[in-house]
mmCIF file of C-alpha atoms in Angstrom:
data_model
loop_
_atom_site.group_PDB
_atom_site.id
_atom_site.type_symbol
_atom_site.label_atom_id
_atom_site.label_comp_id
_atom_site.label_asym_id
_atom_site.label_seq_id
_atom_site.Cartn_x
_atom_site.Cartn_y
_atom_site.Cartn_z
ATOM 1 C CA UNK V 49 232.508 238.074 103.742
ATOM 2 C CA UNK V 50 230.776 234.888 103.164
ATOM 3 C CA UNK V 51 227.434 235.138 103.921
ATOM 4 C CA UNK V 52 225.252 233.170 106.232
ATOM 5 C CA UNK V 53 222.722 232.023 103.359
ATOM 6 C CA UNK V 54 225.609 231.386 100.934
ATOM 7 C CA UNK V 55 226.755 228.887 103.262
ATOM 8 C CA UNK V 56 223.272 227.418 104.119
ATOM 9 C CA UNK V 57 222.650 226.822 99.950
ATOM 10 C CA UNK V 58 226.073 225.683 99.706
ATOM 11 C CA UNK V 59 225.209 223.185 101.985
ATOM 12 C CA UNK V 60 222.207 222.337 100.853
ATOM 13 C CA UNK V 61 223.474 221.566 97.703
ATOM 14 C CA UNK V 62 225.540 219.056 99.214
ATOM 15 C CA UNK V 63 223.206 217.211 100.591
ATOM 16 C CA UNK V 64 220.592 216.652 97.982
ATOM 17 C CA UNK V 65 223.978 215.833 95.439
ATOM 18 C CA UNK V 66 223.527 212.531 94.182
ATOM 19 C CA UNK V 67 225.966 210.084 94.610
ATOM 20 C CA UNK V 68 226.084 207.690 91.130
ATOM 21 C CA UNK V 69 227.277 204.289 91.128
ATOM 22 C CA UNK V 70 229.455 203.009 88.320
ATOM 23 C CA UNK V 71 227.624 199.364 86.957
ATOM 24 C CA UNK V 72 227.116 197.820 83.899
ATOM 25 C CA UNK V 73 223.796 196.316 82.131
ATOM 26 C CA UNK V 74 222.946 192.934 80.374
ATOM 27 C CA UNK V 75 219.524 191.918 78.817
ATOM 28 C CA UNK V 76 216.879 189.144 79.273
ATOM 29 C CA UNK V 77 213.460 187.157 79.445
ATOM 30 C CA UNK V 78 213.095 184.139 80.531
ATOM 31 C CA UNK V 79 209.261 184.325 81.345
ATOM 32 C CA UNK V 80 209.870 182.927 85.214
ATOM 33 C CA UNK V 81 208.210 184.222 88.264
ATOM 34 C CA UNK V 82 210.634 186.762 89.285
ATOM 35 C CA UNK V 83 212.298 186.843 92.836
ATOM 36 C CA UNK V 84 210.577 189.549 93.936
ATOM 37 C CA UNK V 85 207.213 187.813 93.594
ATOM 38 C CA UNK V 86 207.990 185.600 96.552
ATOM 39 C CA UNK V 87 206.547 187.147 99.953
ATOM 40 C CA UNK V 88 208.767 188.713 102.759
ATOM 41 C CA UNK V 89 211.665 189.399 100.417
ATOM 42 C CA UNK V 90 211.267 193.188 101.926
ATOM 43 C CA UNK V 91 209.129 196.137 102.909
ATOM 44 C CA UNK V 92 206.610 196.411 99.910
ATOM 45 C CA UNK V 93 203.284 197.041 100.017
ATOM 46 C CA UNK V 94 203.039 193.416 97.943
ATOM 47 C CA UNK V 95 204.922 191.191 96.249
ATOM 48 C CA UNK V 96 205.631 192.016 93.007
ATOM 49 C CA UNK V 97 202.681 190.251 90.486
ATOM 50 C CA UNK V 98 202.877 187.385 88.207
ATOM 51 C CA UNK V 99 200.666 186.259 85.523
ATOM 52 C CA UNK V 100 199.012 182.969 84.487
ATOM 53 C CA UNK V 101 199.963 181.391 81.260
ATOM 54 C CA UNK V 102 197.522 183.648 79.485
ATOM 55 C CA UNK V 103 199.213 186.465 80.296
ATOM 56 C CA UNK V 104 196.656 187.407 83.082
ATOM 57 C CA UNK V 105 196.405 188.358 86.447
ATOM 58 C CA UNK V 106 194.717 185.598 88.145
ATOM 59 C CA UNK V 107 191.649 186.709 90.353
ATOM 60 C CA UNK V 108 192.815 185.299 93.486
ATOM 61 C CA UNK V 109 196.583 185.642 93.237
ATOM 62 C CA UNK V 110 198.905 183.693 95.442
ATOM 63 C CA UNK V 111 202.099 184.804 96.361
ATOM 64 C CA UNK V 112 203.334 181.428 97.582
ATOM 65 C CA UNK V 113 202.610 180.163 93.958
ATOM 66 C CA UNK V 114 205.612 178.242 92.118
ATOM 67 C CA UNK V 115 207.412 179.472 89.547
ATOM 68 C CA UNK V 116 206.885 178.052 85.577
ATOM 69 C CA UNK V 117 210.206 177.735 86.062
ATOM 70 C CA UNK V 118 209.952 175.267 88.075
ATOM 71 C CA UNK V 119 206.496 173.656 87.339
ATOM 72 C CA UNK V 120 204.142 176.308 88.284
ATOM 73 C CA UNK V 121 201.872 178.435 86.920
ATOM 74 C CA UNK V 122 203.230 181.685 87.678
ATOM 75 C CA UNK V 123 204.731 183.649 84.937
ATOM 76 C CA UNK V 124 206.475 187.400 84.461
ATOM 77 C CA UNK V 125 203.800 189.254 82.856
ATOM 78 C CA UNK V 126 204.139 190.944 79.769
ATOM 79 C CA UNK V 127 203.987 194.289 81.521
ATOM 80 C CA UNK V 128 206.803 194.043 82.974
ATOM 81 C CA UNK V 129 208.880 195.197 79.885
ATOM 82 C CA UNK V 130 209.875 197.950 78.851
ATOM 83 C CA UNK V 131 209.053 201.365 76.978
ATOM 84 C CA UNK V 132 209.662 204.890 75.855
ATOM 85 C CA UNK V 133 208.528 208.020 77.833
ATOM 86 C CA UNK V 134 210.804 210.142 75.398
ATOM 87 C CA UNK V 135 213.507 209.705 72.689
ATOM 88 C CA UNK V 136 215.738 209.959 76.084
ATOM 89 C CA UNK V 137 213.795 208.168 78.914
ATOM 90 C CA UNK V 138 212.712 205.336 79.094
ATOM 91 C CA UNK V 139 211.083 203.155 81.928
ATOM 92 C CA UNK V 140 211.565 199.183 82.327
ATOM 93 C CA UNK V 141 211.930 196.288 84.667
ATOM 94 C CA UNK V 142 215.512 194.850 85.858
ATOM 95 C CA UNK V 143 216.870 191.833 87.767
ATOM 96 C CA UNK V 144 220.126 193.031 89.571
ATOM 97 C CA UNK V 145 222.924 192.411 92.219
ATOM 98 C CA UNK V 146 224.220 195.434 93.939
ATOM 99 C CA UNK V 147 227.372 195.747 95.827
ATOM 100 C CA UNK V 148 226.456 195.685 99.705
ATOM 101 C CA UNK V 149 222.982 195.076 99.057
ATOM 102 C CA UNK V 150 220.324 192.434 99.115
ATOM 103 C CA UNK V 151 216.690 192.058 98.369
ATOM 104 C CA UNK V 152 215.842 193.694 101.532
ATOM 105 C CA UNK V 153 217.160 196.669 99.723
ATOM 106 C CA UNK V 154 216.436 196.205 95.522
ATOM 107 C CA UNK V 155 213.647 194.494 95.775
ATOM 108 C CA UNK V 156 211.019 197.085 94.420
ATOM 109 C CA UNK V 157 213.484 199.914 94.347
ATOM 110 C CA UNK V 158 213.659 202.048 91.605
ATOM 111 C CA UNK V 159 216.777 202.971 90.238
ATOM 112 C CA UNK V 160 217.910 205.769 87.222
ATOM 113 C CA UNK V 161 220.028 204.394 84.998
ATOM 114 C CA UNK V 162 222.113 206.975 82.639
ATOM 115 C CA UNK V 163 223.882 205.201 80.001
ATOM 116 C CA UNK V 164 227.740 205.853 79.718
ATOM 117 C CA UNK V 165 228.658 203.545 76.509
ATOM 118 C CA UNK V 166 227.342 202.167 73.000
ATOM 119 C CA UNK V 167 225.198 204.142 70.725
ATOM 120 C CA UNK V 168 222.855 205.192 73.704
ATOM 121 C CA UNK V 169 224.920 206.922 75.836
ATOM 122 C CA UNK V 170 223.625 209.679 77.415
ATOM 123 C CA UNK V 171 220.220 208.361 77.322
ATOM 124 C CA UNK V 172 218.257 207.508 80.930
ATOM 125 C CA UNK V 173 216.013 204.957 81.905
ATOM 126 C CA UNK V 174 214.385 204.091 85.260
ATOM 127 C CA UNK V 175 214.062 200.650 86.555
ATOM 128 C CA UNK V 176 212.647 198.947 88.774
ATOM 129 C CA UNK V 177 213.896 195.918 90.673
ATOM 130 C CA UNK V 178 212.012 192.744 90.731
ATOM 131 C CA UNK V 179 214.302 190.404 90.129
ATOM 132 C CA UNK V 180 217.559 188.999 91.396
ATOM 133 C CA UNK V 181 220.358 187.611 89.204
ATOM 134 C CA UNK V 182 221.901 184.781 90.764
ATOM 135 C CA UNK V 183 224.582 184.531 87.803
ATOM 136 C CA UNK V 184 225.500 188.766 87.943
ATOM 137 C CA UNK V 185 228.704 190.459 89.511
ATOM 138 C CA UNK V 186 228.113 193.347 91.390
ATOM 139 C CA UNK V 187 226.369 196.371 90.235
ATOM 140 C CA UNK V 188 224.888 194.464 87.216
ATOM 141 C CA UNK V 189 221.150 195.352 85.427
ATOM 142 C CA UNK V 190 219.749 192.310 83.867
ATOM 143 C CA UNK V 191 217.163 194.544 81.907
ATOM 144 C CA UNK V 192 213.880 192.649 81.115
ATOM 145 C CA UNK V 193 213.199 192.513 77.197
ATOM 146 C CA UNK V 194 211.378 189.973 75.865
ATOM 147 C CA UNK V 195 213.210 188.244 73.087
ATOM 148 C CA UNK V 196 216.181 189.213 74.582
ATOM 149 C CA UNK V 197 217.280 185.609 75.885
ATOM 150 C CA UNK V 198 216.193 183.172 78.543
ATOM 151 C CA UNK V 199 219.580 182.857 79.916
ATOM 152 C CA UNK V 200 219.762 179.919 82.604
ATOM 153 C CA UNK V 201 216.224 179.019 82.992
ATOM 154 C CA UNK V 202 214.736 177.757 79.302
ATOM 155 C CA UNK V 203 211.417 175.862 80.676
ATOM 156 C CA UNK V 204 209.207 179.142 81.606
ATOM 157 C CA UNK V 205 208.979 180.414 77.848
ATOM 158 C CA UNK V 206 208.802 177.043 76.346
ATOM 159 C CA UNK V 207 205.678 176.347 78.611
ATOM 160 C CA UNK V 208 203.900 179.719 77.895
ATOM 161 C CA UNK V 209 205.349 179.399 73.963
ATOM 162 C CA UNK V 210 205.201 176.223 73.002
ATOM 163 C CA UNK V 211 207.033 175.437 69.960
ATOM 164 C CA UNK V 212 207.903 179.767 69.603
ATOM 165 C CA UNK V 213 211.345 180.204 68.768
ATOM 166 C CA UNK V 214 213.056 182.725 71.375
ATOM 167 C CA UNK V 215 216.323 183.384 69.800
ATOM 168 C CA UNK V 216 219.750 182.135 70.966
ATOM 169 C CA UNK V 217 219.851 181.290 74.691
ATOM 170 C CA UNK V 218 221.956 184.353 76.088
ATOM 171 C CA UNK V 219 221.137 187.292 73.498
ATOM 172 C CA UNK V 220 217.661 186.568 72.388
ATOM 173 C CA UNK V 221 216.501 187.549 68.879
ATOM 174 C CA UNK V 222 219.065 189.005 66.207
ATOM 175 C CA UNK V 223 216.875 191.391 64.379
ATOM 176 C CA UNK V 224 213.143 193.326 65.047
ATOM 177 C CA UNK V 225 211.704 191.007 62.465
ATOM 178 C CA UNK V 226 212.228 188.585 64.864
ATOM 179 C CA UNK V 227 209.644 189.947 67.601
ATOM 180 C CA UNK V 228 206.897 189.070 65.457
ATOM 181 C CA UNK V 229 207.400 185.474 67.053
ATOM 182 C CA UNK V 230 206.333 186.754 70.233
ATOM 183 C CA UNK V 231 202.013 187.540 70.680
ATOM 184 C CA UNK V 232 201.237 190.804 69.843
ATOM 185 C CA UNK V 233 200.994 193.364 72.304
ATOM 186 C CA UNK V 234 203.149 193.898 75.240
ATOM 187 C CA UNK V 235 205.229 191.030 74.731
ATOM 188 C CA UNK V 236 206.050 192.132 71.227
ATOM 189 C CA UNK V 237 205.820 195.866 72.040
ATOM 190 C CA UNK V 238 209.024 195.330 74.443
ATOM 191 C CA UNK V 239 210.479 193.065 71.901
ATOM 192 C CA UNK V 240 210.446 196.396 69.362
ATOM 193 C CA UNK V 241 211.809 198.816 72.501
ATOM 194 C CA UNK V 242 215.189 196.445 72.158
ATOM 195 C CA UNK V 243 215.666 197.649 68.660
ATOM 196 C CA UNK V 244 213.769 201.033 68.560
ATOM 197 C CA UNK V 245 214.335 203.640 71.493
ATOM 198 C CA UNK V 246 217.692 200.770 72.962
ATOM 199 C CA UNK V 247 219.097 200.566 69.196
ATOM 200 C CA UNK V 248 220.182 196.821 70.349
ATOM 201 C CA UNK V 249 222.918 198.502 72.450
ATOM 202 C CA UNK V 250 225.036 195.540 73.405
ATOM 203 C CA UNK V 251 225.159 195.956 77.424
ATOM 204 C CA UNK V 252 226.353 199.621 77.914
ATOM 205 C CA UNK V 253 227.719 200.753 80.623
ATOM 206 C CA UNK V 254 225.781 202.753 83.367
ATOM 207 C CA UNK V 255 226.272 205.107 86.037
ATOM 208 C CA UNK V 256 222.973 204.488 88.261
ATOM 209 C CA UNK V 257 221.240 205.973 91.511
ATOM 210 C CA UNK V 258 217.990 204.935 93.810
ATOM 211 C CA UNK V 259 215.207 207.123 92.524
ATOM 212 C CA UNK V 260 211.029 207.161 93.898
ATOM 213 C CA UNK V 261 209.482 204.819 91.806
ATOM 214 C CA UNK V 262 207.552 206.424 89.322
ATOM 215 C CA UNK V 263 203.588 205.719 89.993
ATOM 216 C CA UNK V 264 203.331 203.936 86.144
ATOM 217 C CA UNK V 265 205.730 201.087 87.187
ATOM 218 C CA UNK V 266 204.088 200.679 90.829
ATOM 219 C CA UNK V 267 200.929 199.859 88.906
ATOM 220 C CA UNK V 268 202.349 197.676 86.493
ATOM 221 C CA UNK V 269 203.648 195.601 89.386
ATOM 222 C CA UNK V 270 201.399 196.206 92.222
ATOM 223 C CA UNK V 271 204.956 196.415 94.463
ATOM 224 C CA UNK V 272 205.988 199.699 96.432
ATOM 225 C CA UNK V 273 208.126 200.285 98.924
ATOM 226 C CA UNK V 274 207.346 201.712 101.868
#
């Protein structure tokens, strides 16, 4: 006889089993304010923030500032890439397009991302959604790496690098040599994550589910949801 508290744990366990989507993963960085940085995209404590050309957080920030992709002054910061927890977790910053879903529902999210292909698989890493890809298919990760290509929009890195080299348009740099065109620090430090803990996996597939965002990212971006 099945007993009542078998059946309550069995239960139980169905409920909290997580359901994984099947998706696939890209890289880039093309130094423009992400989507996410606009206000009322969804139900975050604040947009997500941007950074002058410097690299800083301006004092009095304004969300309603225009991108340097598109003349202004507001500019991913270099915070927003990526790096190790462990050899097999890493966190990290994503633009994205999800199947049945808008930015009412990515933007800010966090999302686990277990690698299924290339020479990572098996590895995790937890993203966090401030950007949309306008260019992905469905269930796509653009992961944010700087050096790792500006893709359609080449003005925002040629106005905060002027006259750096960024590698070939959709790829980025070909070697971790090549990071040392980027400033050192943060920029460069997420430059070195491509081709240290990511082994310049060539976009792996993922199998991916919504996850709390872990406090470290929420301060890097100043963007929760509530």
């Amino acid at each position: 006889m099945v007993s009542l508290v078998s059946v309550i744990s069995v239960a139980l366990c169905l409920i909290l089993a997580v359901h994984a989507d099947s998706g696939m993963t890209t890289r880039y960085w093309d130094c423009c304010k992400p989507s996410c940085a606009w206000p009322d995209k969804a139900r975050v404590s604040s947009p997500v923030a941007t950074c002058n050309k410097n690299d800083l957080w301006p004092a009095n920030p304004d969300p309603n500032e225009s991108s340097a992709c598109g003349g202004g002054t507001a500019y991913t910061c270099s915070n927003n890439g990526p790096w190790a927890v462990n050899d097999n977790l890493a966190y990290g910053f994503a633009a994205a397009k999800l199947a049945g879903k808008s930015e009412t529902n990515w933007c800010c999210a966090c999302y686990e991302l277990t690698f299924t292909s290339t020479e990572i698989a098996g590895k995790k890493m937890i993203v966090q959604v401030t950007n949309t890809g306008g260019d992905l298919g469905e269930n796509h990760f653009d992961l944010a790496m700087p050096g790792s290509g500006v893709g359609w929009y080449q003005d925002g890195c040629a106005s905060q690098f002027p006259g750096t080299w960024m590698g070939n348009q959709y790829g980025g740099y070909n070697s971790r040599n090549d990071c040392y065109n980027l400033p050192a620090g943060m920029f460069r430090d997420g430059c070195f994550f491509r081709f240290d803990w990511f082994r310049n996996a060539q976009n792996p597939n993922v199998e991916f589910h919504e996850v709390s965002c872990p406090q470290a990212m929420i301060d890097r971006t100043k963007c929760g949801r509530w």
